[in-house]
Coordinates of C-alpha atoms in Angstrom, one line a residue:
M1 CA -5.7 -4.2 30.8
K2 CA -3.6 -5.9 33.4
E3 CA -4.3 -3.1 35.9
R4 CA -8.1 -3.8 35.6
D5 CA -7.4 -7.6 35.8
L6 CA -8.9 -8.2 32.4
L7 CA -6.3 -10.5 31.2
D8 CA -5.7 -14.0 32.5
S9 CA -2.0 -14.6 32.5
N10 CA -2.6 -18.4 32.5
D11 CA -4.4 -18.2 29.2
A12 CA -1.7 -16.4 27.3
K13 CA -1.3 -18.9 24.5
F14 CA -1.0 -17.3 21.1
P15 CA -1.7 -19.3 17.9
K16 CA 0.5 -19.0 14.8
F17 CA -0.5 -16.1 12.6
S18 CA -2.6 -17.1 9.5
K19 CA -3.5 -14.4 7.0
G20 CA -6.7 -16.3 6.0
R21 CA -7.9 -16.6 9.6
H22 CA -6.9 -13.0 10.2
Q23 CA -9.1 -11.8 7.3
I24 CA -12.1 -14.0 8.6
L25 CA -11.6 -12.6 12.1
C26 CA -11.6 -9.0 10.8
S27 CA -14.8 -9.6 8.9
E28 CA -16.5 -11.2 11.9
L29 CA -15.3 -8.3 14.1
K30 CA -16.8 -5.8 11.7
Q31 CA -20.1 -7.7 11.7
L32 CA -20.0 -7.8 15.5
Y33 CA -19.3 -4.1 15.7
V34 CA -22.3 -3.4 13.5
A35 CA -24.5 -5.7 15.6
I36 CA -23.4 -4.1 18.8
T37 CA -23.7 -0.5 17.7
R38 CA -27.0 -0.8 15.9
T39 CA -28.8 -2.8 18.6
R40 CA -31.7 -0.8 20.1
Q41 CA -32.7 -3.0 23.1
R42 CA -30.9 -6.3 23.5
L43 CA -28.4 -8.3 21.5
W44 CA -28.3 -12.0 21.8
I45 CA -25.1 -13.8 20.9
C46 CA -25.3 -17.5 21.0
E47 CA -22.5 -20.0 20.5
N48 CA -22.7 -23.7 21.2
I49 CA -18.9 -24.4 21.4
D50 CA -17.5 -23.1 24.7
D51 CA -13.9 -23.1 23.4
F52 CA -14.8 -20.3 20.9
S53 CA -17.0 -18.2 23.2
K54 CA -15.5 -18.5 26.6
P55 CA -12.5 -16.1 26.3
M56 CA -14.7 -13.2 24.9
F57 CA -17.5 -14.0 27.3
D58 CA -15.2 -13.9 30.3
Y59 CA -13.7 -10.6 29.1
W60 CA -17.1 -9.0 28.7
K61 CA -18.3 -10.4 32.0
K62 CA -15.3 -8.7 33.8
L63 CA -16.4 -5.5 32.1
C64 CA -20.0 -6.1 33.3
L65 CA -21.3 -6.0 29.7
V66 CA -23.0 -9.4 29.5
Q67 CA -25.4 -11.6 31.4
E68 CA -25.4 -15.4 31.3
R69 CA -28.8 -16.8 30.7
E70 CA -30.2 -20.3 30.5
L71 CA -32.5 -20.7 27.6
D72 CA -35.9 -22.1 28.4
E73 CA -38.0 -23.9 25.7
S74 CA -40.4 -21.1 25.1
L75 CA -37.5 -18.7 24.4
V76 CA -35.8 -21.2 22.2
R77 CA -39.0 -21.7 20.1
A78 CA -39.5 -17.9 19.8
M79 CA -36.0 -17.4 18.6
Q80 CA -36.3 -20.2 16.0
V81 CA -39.2 -18.5 14.2
T82 CA -37.9 -17.8 10.7
S83 CA -38.9 -14.8 8.6
S84 CA -39.4 -15.1 4.9
K85 CA -37.4 -13.1 2.4
E86 CA -40.6 -11.2 1.5
E87 CA -41.0 -10.2 5.2
W88 CA -37.5 -8.8 5.4
I89 CA -37.9 -6.9 2.1
S90 CA -41.2 -5.5 3.4
R91 CA -39.5 -4.4 6.7
G92 CA -36.7 -2.8 4.8
I93 CA -39.0 -0.9 2.5
K94 CA -41.0 0.4 5.5
K95 CA -37.8 1.5 7.2
L96 CA -36.6 3.1 4.0
A97 CA -39.9 5.0 3.6
K98 CA -39.8 6.2 7.2
A99 CA -36.2 7.4 6.9
S100 CA -37.0 9.1 3.6
G101 CA -40.0 10.9 5.2
L102 CA -37.9 12.0 8.2
R103 CA -35.2 13.3 6.0
A104 CA -37.7 15.2 3.8
A105 CA -39.3 16.7 6.9
G106 CA -35.9 17.6 8.4
V107 CA -34.7 19.3 5.3
H108 CA -38.0 21.2 5.1
M109 CA -37.6 22.4 8.8
L110 CA -33.9 23.4 8.5
D111 CA -34.7 27.1 8.1
S112 CA -37.6 27.3 10.5
N113 CA -36.8 24.9 13.4
T114 CA -33.2 23.7 13.4
K115 CA -33.7 21.7 16.7
L116 CA -36.5 19.6 15.2
A117 CA -34.7 19.3 11.9
R118 CA -31.7 17.9 13.7
V119 CA -33.8 15.3 15.5
A120 CA -35.5 14.2 12.3
L121 CA -32.3 14.1 10.3
V122 CA -30.3 12.2 12.9
E123 CA -33.2 9.6 13.3
A124 CA -33.3 9.2 9.5
A125 CA -29.5 8.7 9.5
E126 CA -29.8 6.0 12.2
I127 CA -32.5 4.2 10.2
Y128 CA -30.5 4.4 7.0
E129 CA -27.5 2.9 8.8
S130 CA -29.6 0.1 10.2
I131 CA -30.6 -1.0 6.7
G132 CA -27.2 -0.7 5.2
K133 CA -27.7 2.7 3.5
A134 CA -24.6 4.5 4.8
D135 CA -24.5 6.8 1.8
F136 CA -28.1 8.1 2.6
A137 CA -27.1 8.4 6.3
A138 CA -24.1 10.5 5.2
K139 CA -26.4 12.8 3.2
C140 CA -28.5 13.5 6.3
F141 CA -25.4 14.7 8.1
M142 CA -24.4 16.7 5.1
D143 CA -27.8 18.4 5.3
L144 CA -26.9 19.3 8.8
K145 CA -23.5 20.6 7.7
D146 CA -21.9 18.0 9.9
F147 CA -19.4 17.0 7.3
K148 CA -17.0 15.2 9.7
R149 CA -19.8 12.8 10.8
A150 CA -21.0 12.4 7.2
G151 CA -17.5 11.3 6.2
M152 CA -17.3 8.9 9.2
D153 CA -20.6 7.3 8.2
Y154 CA -19.8 7.0 4.5
F155 CA -16.2 6.0 5.0
P156 CA -16.2 4.4 8.5
F157 CA -12.8 2.6 8.2
V158 CA -10.8 5.6 6.8
H159 CA -9.0 7.5 9.5
H160 CA -8.8 11.2 8.8
A161 CA -5.8 13.1 10.1
Y162 CA -7.0 16.6 11.0

């Protein structure tokens, strides 16, 4: 990281280790990982306390992964629109239905058109992952006989040694 000038030697202050803070950080990093890897178009990360966001933002900026934007009033209003619990449930059911249909179609095509079957099953797996149904996503990869990927989806934090 030093070779790529991604570390600021002036900012090398390390806080005392705290098991509780470490567990919270690990949880937040897992949530961030899910947000980053499941985003289809854009991911907005907002933080109103610069002390918390600046080190990570500067790091991502050096990697050319982020853009700094000023929020205008219309964007702020659009982002503040809340969805009801019923709307979220409805969206989840629609996605679940779509993924189930894709999986059924993919399984049906496995013998006749493996290329289309693969497309349908992978898309179904991605939808299942986006709604927190990793076990169903793993079943899609098992249908494709991609057992390594199935295991990685179902047990993402287990490292296999093979």
